[in-house]
Structures are given as C-alpha cells and as structure tokens.
CSV table of C-alpha atoms in Angstrom, one decimal:
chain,number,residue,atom,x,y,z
A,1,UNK,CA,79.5,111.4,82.1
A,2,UNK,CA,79.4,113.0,85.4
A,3,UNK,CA,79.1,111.1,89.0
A,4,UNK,CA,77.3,112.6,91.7
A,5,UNK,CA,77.1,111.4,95.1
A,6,UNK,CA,74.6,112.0,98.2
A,7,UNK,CA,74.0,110.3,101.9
A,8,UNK,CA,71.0,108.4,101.9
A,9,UNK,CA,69.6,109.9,105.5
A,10,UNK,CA,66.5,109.6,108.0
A,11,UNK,CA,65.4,106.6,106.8
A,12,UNK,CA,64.0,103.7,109.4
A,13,UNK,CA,66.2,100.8,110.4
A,14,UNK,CA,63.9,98.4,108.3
A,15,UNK,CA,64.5,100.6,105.3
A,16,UNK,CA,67.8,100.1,105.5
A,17,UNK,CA,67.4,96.6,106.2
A,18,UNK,CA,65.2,96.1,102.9
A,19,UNK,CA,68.1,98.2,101.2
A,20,UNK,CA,70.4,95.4,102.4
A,21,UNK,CA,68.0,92.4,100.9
A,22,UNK,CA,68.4,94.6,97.4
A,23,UNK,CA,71.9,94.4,97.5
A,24,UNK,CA,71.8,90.8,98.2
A,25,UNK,CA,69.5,89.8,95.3
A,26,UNK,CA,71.8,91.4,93.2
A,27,UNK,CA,74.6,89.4,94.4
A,28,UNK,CA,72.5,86.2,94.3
A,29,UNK,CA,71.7,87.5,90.6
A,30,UNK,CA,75.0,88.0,89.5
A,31,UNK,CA,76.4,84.7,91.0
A,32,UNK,CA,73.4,82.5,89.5
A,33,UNK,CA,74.7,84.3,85.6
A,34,UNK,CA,78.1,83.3,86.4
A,35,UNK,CA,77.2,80.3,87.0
A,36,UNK,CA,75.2,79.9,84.4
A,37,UNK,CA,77.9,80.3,82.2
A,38,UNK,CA,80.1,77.8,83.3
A,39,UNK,CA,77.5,75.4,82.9
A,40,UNK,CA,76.8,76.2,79.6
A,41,UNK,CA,79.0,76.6,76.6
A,42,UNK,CA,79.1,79.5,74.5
A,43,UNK,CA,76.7,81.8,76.3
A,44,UNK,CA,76.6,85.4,75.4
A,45,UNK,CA,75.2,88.4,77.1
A,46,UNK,CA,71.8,87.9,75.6
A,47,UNK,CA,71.6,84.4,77.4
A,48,UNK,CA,72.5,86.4,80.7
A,49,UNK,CA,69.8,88.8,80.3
A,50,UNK,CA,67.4,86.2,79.3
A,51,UNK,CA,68.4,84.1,82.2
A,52,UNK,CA,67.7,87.1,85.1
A,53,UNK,CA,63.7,86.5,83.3
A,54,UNK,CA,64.1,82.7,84.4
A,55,UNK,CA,65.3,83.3,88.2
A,56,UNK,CA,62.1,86.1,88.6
A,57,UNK,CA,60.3,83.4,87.2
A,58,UNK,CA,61.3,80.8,89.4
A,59,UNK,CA,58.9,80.0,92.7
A,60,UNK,CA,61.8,78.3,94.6
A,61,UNK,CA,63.7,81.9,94.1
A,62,UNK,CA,60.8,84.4,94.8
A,63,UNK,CA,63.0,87.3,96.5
A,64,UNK,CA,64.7,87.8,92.6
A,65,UNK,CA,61.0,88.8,91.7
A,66,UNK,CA,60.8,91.8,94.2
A,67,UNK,CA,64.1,92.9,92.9
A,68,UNK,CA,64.0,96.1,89.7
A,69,UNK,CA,63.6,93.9,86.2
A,70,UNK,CA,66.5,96.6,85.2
A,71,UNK,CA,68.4,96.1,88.4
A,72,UNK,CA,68.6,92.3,87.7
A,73,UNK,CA,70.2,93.3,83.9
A,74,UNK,CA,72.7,95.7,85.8
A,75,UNK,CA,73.6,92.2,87.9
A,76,UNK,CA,73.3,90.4,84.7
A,77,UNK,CA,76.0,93.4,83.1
A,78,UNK,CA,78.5,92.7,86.3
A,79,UNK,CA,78.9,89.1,85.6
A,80,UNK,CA,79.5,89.7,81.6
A,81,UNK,CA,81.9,92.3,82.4
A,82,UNK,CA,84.2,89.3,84.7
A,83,UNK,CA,83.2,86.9,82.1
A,84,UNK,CA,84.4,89.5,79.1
A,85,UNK,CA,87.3,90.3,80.8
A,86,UNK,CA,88.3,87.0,81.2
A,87,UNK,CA,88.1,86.6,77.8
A,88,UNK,CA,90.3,89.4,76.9
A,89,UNK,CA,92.5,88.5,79.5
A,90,UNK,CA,93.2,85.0,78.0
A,91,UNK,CA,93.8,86.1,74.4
A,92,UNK,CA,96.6,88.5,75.9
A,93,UNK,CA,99.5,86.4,76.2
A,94,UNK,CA,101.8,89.4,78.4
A,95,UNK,CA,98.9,88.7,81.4
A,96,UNK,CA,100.1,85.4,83.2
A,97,UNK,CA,96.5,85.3,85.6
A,98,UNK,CA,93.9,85.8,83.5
A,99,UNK,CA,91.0,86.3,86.1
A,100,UNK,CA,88.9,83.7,86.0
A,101,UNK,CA,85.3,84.6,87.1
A,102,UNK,CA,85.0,84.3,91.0
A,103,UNK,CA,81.2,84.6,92.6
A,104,UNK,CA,80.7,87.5,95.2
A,105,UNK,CA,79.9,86.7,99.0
A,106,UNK,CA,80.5,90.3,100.2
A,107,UNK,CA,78.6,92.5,97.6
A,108,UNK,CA,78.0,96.4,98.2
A,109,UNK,CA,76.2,97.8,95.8
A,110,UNK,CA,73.0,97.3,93.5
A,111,UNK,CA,72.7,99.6,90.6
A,112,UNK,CA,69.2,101.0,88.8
A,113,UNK,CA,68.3,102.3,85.2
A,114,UNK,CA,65.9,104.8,85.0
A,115,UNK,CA,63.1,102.3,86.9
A,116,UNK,CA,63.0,101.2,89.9
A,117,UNK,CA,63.3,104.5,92.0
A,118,UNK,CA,62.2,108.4,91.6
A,119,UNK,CA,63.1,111.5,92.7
A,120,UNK,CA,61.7,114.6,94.1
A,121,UNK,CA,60.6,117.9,92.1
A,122,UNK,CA,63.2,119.4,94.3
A,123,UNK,CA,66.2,116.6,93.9
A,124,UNK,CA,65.9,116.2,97.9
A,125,UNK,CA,64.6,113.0,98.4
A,126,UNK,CA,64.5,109.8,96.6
A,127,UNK,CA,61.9,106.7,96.7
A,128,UNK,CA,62.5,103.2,95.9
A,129,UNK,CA,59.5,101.8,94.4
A,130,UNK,CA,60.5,98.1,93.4
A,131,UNK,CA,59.5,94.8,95.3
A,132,UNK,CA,61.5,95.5,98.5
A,133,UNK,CA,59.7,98.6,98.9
A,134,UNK,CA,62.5,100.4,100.8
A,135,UNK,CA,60.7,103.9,100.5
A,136,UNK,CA,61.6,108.0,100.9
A,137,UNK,CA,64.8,108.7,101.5
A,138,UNK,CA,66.4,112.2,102.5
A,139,UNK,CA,69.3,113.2,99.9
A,140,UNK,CA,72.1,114.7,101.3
A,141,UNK,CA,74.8,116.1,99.0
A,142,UNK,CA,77.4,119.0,99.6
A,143,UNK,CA,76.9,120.8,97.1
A,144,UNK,CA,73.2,120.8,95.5
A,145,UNK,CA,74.0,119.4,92.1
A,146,UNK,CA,71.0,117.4,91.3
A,147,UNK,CA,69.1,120.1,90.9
A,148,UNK,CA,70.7,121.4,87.8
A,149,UNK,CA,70.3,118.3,86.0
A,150,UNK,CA,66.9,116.8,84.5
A,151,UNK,CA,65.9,113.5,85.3
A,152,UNK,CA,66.3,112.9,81.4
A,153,UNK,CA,70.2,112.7,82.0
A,154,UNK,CA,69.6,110.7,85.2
A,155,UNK,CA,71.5,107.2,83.0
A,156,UNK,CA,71.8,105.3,86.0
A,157,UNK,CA,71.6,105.3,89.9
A,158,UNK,CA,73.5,103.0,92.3
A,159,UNK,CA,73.0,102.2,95.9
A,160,UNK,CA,76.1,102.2,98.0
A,161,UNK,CA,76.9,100.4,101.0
A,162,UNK,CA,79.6,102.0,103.1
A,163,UNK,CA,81.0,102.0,106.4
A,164,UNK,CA,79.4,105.0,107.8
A,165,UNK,CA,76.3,104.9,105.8
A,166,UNK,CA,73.8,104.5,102.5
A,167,UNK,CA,75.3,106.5,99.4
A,168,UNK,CA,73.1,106.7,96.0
A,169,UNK,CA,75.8,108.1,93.0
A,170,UNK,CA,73.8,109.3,90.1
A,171,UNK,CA,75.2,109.0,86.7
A,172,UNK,CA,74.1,111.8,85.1
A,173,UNK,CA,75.1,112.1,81.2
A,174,UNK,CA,77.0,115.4,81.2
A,175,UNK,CA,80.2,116.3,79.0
A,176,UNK,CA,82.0,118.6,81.3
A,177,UNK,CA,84.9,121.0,80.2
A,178,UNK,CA,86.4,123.6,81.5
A,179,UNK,CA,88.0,126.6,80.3
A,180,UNK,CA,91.6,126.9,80.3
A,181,UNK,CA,94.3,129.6,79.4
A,182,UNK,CA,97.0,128.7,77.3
A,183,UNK,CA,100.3,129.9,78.6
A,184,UNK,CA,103.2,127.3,77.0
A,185,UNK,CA,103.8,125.9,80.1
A,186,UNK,CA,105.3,122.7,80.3
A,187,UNK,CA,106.1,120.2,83.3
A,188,UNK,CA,107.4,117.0,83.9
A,189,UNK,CA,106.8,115.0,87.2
A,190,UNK,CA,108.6,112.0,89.4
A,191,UNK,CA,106.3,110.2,91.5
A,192,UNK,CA,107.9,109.3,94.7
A,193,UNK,CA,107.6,108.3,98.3
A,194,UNK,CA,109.8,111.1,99.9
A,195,UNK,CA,107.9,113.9,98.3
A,196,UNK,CA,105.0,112.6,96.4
A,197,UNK,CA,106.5,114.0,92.9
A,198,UNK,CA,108.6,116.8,92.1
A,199,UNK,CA,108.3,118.3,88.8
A,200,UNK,CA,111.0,119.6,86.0
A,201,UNK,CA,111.7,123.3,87.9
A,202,UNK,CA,112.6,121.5,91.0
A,203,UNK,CA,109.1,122.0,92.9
A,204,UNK,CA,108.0,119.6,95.2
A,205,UNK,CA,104.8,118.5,96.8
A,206,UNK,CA,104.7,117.0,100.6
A,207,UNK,CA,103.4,113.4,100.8
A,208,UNK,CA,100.9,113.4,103.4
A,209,UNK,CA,101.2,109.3,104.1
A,210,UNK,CA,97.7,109.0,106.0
A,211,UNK,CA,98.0,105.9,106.3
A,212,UNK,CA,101.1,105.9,108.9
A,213,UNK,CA,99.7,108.4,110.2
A,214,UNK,CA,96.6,107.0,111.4
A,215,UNK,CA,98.4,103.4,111.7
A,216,UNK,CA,98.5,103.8,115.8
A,217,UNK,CA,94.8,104.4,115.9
A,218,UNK,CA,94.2,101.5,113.8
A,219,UNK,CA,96.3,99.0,115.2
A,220,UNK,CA,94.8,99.8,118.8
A,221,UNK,CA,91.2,99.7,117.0
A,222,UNK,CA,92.0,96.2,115.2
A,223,UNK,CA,93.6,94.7,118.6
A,224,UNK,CA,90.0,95.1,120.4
A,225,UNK,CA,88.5,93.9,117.6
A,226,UNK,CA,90.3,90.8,117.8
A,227,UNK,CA,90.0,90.3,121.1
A,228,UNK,CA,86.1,90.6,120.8
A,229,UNK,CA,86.1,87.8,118.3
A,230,UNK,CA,85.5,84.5,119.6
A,231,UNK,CA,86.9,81.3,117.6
A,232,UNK,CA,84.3,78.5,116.7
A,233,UNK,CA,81.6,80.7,117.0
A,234,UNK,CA,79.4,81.0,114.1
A,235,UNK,CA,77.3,84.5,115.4
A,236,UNK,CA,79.3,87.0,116.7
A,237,UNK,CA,78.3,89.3,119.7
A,238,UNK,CA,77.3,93.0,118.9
A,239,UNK,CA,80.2,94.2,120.6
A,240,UNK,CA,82.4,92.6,117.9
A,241,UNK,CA,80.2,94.2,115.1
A,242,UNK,CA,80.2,97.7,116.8
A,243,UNK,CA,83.7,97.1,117.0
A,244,UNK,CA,83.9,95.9,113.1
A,245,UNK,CA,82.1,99.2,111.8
A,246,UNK,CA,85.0,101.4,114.0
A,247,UNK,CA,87.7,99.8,112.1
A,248,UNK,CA,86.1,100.4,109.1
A,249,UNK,CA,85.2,104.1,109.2
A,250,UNK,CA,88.6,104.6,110.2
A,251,UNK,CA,90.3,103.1,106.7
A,252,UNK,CA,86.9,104.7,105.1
A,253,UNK,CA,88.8,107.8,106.3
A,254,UNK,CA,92.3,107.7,105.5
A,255,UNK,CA,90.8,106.4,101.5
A,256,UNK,CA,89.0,109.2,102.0
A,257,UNK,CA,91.9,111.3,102.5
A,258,UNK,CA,93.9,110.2,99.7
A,259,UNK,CA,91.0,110.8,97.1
A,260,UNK,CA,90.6,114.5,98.3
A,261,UNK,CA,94.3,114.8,98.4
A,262,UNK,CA,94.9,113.0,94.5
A,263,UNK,CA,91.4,115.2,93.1
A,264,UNK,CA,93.2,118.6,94.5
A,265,UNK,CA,96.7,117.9,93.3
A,266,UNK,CA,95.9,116.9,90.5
A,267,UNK,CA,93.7,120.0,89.0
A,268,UNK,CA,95.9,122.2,90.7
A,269,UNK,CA,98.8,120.6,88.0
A,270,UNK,CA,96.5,120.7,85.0
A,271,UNK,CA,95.1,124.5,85.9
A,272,UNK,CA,98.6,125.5,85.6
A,273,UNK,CA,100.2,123.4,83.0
A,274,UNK,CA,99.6,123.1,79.1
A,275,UNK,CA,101.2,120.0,79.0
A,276,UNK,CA,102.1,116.8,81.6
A,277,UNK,CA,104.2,114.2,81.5
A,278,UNK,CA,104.7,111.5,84.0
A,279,UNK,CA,105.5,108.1,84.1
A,280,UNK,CA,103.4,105.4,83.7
A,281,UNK,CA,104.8,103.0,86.6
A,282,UNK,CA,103.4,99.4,87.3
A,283,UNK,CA,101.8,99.8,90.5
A,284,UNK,CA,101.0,96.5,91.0
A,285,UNK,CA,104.4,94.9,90.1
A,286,UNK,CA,106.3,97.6,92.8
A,287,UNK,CA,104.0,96.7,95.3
A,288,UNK,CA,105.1,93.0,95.4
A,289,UNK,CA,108.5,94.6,96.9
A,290,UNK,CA,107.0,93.8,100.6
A,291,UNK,CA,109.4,96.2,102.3
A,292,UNK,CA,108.0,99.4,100.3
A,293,UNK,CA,104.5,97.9,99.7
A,294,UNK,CA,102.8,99.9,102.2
A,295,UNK,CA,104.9,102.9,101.4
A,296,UNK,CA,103.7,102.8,98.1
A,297,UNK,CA,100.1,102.1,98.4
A,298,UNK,CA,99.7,104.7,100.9
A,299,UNK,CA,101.3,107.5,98.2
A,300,UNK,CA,98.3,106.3,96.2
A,301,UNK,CA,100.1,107.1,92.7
A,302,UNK,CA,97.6,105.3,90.3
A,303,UNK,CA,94.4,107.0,91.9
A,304,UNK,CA,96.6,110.3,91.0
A,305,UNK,CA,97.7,109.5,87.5
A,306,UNK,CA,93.5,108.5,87.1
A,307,UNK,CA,92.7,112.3,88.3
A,308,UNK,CA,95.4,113.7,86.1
A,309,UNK,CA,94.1,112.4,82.9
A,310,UNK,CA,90.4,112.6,83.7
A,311,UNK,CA,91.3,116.4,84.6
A,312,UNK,CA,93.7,116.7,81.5
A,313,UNK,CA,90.6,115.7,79.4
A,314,UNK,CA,88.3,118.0,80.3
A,315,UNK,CA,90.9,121.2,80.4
A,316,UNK,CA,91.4,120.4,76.5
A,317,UNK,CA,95.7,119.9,77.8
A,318,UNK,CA,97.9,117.1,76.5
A,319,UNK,CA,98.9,114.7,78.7
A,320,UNK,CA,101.8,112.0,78.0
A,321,UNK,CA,102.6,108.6,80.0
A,322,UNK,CA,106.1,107.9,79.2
A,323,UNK,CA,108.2,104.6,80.2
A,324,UNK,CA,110.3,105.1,83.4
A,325,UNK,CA,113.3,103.2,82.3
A,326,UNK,CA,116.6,105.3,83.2
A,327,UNK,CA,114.8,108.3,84.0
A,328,UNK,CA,116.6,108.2,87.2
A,329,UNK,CA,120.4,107.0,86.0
A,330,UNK,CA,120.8,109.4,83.0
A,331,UNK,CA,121.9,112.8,83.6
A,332,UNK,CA,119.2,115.6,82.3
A,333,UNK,CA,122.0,117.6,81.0
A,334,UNK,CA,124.6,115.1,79.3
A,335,UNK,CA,122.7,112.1,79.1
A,336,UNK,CA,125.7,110.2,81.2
A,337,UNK,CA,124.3,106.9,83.3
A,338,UNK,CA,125.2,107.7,87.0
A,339,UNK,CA,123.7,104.7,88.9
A,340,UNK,CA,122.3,104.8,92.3
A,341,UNK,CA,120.9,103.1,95.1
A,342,UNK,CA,117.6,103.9,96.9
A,343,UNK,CA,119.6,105.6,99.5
A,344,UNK,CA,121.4,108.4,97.1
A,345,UNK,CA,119.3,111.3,97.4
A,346,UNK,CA,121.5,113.6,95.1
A,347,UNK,CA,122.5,113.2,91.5
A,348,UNK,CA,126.3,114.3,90.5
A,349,UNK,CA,127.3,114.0,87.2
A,350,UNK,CA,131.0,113.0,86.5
A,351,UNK,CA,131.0,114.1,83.2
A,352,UNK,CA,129.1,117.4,83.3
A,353,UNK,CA,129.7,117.7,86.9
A,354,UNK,CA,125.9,118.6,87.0
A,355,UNK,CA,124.2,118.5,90.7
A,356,UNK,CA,121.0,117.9,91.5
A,357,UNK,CA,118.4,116.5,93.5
A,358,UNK,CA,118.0,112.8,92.3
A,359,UNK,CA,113.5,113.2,92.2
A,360,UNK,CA,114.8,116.6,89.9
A,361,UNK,CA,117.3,114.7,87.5
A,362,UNK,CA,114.2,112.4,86.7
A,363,UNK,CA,111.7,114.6,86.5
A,364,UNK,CA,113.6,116.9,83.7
A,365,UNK,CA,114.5,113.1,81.8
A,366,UNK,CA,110.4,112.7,82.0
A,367,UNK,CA,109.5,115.8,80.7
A,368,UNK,CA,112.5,115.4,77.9
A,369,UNK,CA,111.0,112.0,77.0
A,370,UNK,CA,107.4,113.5,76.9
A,371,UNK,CA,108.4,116.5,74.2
A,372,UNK,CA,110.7,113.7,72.4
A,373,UNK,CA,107.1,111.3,71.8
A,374,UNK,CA,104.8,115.3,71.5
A,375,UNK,CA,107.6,115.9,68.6
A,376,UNK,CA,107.7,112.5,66.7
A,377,UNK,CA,104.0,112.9,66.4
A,378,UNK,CA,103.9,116.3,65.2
A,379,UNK,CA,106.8,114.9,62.7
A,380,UNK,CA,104.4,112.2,61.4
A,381,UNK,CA,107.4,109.5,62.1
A,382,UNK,CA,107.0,108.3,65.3
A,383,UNK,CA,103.3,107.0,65.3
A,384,UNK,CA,101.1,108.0,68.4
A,385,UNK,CA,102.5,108.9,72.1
A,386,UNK,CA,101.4,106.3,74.0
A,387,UNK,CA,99.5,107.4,77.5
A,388,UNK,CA,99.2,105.8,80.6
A,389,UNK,CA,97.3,102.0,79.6
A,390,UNK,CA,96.3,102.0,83.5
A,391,UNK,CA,94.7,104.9,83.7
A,392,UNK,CA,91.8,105.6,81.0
A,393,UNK,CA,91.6,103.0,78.7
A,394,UNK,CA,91.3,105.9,76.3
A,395,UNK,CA,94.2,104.9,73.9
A,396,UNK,CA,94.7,108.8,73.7
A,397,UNK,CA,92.3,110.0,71.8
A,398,UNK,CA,91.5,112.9,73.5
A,399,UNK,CA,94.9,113.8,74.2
A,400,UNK,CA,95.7,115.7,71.1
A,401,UNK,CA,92.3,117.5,70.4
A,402,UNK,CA,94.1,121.1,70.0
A,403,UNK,CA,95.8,123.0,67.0
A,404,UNK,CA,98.7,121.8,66.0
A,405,UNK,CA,100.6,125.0,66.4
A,406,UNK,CA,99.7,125.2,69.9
A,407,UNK,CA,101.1,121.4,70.3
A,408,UNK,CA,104.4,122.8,68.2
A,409,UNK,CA,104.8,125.4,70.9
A,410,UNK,CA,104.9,123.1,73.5
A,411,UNK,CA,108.1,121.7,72.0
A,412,UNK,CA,109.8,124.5,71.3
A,413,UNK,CA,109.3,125.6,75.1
A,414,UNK,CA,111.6,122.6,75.8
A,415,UNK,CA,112.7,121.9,79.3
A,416,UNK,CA,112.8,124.5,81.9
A,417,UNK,CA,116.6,125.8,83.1
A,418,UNK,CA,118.0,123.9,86.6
C-alpha cells in the first residue's frame, strides 16, 4: 500500500466549515459504537456496523444521515480497532495498562471508501458528494502522483485536519519495490542523543534536535498565548485562536522536520547497506526518565526505526532488531564488561587495551549480535531473528525473502576492522 498526500486548496470558508461538521459526525459516530459496546455485552464488529444504520436512522440524530454510509463503517472500524486492542491488550499479561476504550472530543480526520467523493479526469481536483455537500476542491501535491494511479486502486481516502490546512491522503493499493545492488555490505547502528547513531566503521550522523532549536520561538509563542486566554470564560476571543493556530504550525513544523529528516536517513542507510542491525529500544520506558525525556523524543528514534524497516522491505535487504542489553559495557574486541556512566564518552578496554569511541564499541556489539541471530537461522538452531515488535507488526516475514547464499555472505562479511 502506498500513501499519498495533497493540500486541499481554494475552497470557500463554508466548505471548509462543512468539512469540519464531517469530521465531527465521525467522532459523534465513533463515540455512540463505543458506547454501544459498553452497554451491551458481547458485541462484535458486525453489531457496530449494524448500529452506524440505527443512528442514520434516528430523527433525534439527523446530521449522522448526511454523513457517507461508508464513512460511518470507517467510524464504526476506529472504535473496533480500541475495542480489539483492548482485548489483546488484556489477554497479554507483560502490558500492565491495557487501554481501555476512551471517547474522542478532539477528532481530526474522517476517512472514505471508494463513495462518498470523486475525482477529476486529471487527478487535480476532488468533490465531496455526501450529505454535507462540501464540494470541488483544488488538489495540491508536490509531486503529481495521482495521476499514475487509476481510481480502481484508490482503497481509501481520508480528510485531514491540520494546523495549516485541509490534507486528503489517498490510499492507493500499490506494492512498491525498488531495485537494489547487492554489494555484502554490512552495518550495525547505536542510536543516540549526541550523534543520532553511529554505525560499526565509526561513521556518524549529526542530530539535528529541532526541537531545541525552535524551543525559544515557541516558548515566546506559547507565553502570548497564555496571556490571551482569559480564565472562566467559556468563548475565547479571536486573538486567542489566531494565536492558538501560530503555536501549532510552529510544532506542525519541527514534526515536520523530524519526518523529512527520519524518511532521508533512513533510505540513505538501506541504499547502501545489504544488511542493518539496530537495537530495538523501548521508547516509551526511556522517556519516563524526565531529565532526558525531551532529549529523546526530540531524536525521534522510533519514527526512524519505522522508516528503516518500511525501506528495508521494499529494497528486498535484511533488517535485524536485536536486544540492547550490554551493547555498551562489553568490549567489541574481547568481550570484557567495562562499565560506564552517561558521562564516559570513550571506551578503554583493560584487558585488550582496545580504545574507542563508547557510540562505536556498541555499535560493532550490535552488528555482532545481528550476524550471531542472521547465523543461527541459517544454521536451522536458533529459530527466527526476532525484528523490532514496535516497528511493523510484521513478525519478520519479509525480512529474509532473498537466497540463502546471499544471506550466508552477509555472515561471512563479519564486522568491519576498527
């Protein structure tokens, strides 16, 4: 599957308005299923969609009428998917807050089939042509896209509120891959906050950190807006709202930022590696450590693993999560635990007598575990290297689609000199 986005431009300010009472009918939609099932035992996703009939239905509710019969299963969808993963959730004894299912107030987004909406011959303009009647809109995309796909692989389309404007993201069923030459190269990487990772051969790349970047700018931006906010009042002045939508194009930007920066980093590894190993850290357990919690959600490490796997995928490469434990204590060379604090930058073996840059040490002890897993599953003894359970929910399937004596290269290769 392949997600396209475009602007939704030169539409009237009622058009966007009536955009705005969509994506609130889907909210009210998906809140009424939810409740529905907690007033009614054993429901299944069948009831759901048969309930999103019974609120069209209803005359006290008649604004769920206007709304696409399609859209309202897509709402129906959103609530099974809480409701399912509450399920899961409880039946795995390792997750301590299972997640029960909370009803939205502050919904973005309403999402058609293939009613509801249609495009332009030329893939330049789009009308909505459900009870809301929102109309033409303009299509604005970078790069042209939609016009090389027919309205056949059109699955789904989604209306986007965002801070600076009306997205639409098609989902378009494509299966993308890309060519890819096959050289033996191997590479491990350490994800960190000084550089963002450095890899076995002792390359490193810069961590941008937007986010403290742009931290003056926002913190003068979210003063005003607090002073424009008045305490007790129910309505707030347009000042305060103009105010609002500056604060939020500015963190628009900096996630921006991050994406673009994660999306180029990330092929550029894949392009010229034939394997990659990282490790598969716990984001959201590091980031309870308040002193480095901003640190670490500005280095944006899980929106780069996503990007490395999803680009690993389509290149046809192997690609390994592998536990971090020790990476950083053990020597690459002797295997000798050296233990360090945050602040030791440089690893020195006593044994070996082996220096090196501590973000080095682990990245070499990565890669080592990597071809260590790629080896017991070419041996038939270890079982299946595990890959990273955060970032594709894939159970690495796709990761060892290649010959076998291209994987038993890999191994031999073995980790790069210091």
């Amino acid at each position: 599957m392949l997600v396209v986005e475009a602007k939704l431009k030169n539409g009237t300010p009622e058009q966007y308005s009536r955009l705005d009472e969509a994506i609130l009918t889907a909210q009210f939609i998906r809140n009424k299923c939810v409740r529905y099932w907690i007033d009614n035992k054993g429901t299944t996703r069948n009831d759901l969609q048969k309930h999103c009939s019974v609120l069209a239905s209803d005359k006290t509710t008649p604004w769920a009428n206007k709304l696409n019969s399609q859209a309202r299963q897509s709402s129906a969808d959103r609530a099974w998917a809480s409701i399912s993963r509450f399920y899961a959730n409880c039946r795995n004894p390792s997750i301590k807050k299972k997640g029960f299912p909370k009803f939205k107030k502050h919904t973005r987004s309403v999402e058609y089939k293939v009613t509801g909406y249609k495009l332009s011959d030329d893939r330049r303009k789009i009308t909505f042509t459900d009870g809301f009647k929102a109309g033409k809109f303009d299509l604005w995309c970078s790069n042209k896209t939609l016009v090389y796909y027919s309205e056949q692989q059109i699955k789904r389309v989604r209306v986007v509120k965002q801070a600076d404007g009306y997205y639409c993201q098609f989902l378009i069923d494509y299966d993308r891959e890309e060519k890819h030459e096959f050289t033996g190269s191997v590479v491990g990487i350490d994800l960190g906050l000084k550089e963002f990772y450095t890899d076995s051969y002792g390359n490193t790349v810069e961590n941008p950190r937007y986010l403290r970047k742009s931290e003056k700018r926002l913190k003068k931006a979210t003063r005003r807006l607090s002073k424009r906010f008045c305490k007790g009042k129910k309505k707030q002045s347009n000042n305060y709202h103009k105010q609002r939508k500056k604060v939020a194009k500015l963190h628009l930007k900096v996630s921006r930022q991050r994406k673009d920066k994660a999306i180029k980093d990330a092929l550029a590894l894949v392009q010229s590696h034939d394997l990659v190993v990282y490790e598969a850290l716990l984001v959201s357990n590091m980031v309870k450590n308040h002193k480095l919690a901003k640190s670490i959600s500005d280095a944006s490490w899980y929106q780069f693993t996503i990007w490395v796997n999803y680009f690993a995928k389509i290149h046809r490469i192997t690609c390994i999560a592998v536990p971090p434990h020790f990476t950083t204590i053990d020597c690459s060379v002797c295997g000798t635990k050296v233990e360090k604090t945050l602040s030791t930058r440089t690893h020195q073996c006593p044994s070996c007598e082996t220096v090196l840059d501590r973000d080095h040490n682990a990245a070499r002890n990565i890669l080592s575990k990597g071809l260590k897993q790629l080896g017991a599953y070419l041996n038939g003894s270890g079982g299946h290297p595990q890959t990273d359970p955060n970032a594709c929910q894939e159970s690495g399937l796709w990761v060892f689609n290649r010959d076998v004596e291209h994987l038993s290269c890999l191994v031999e290769t073995g980790i790069p000199d210091a």
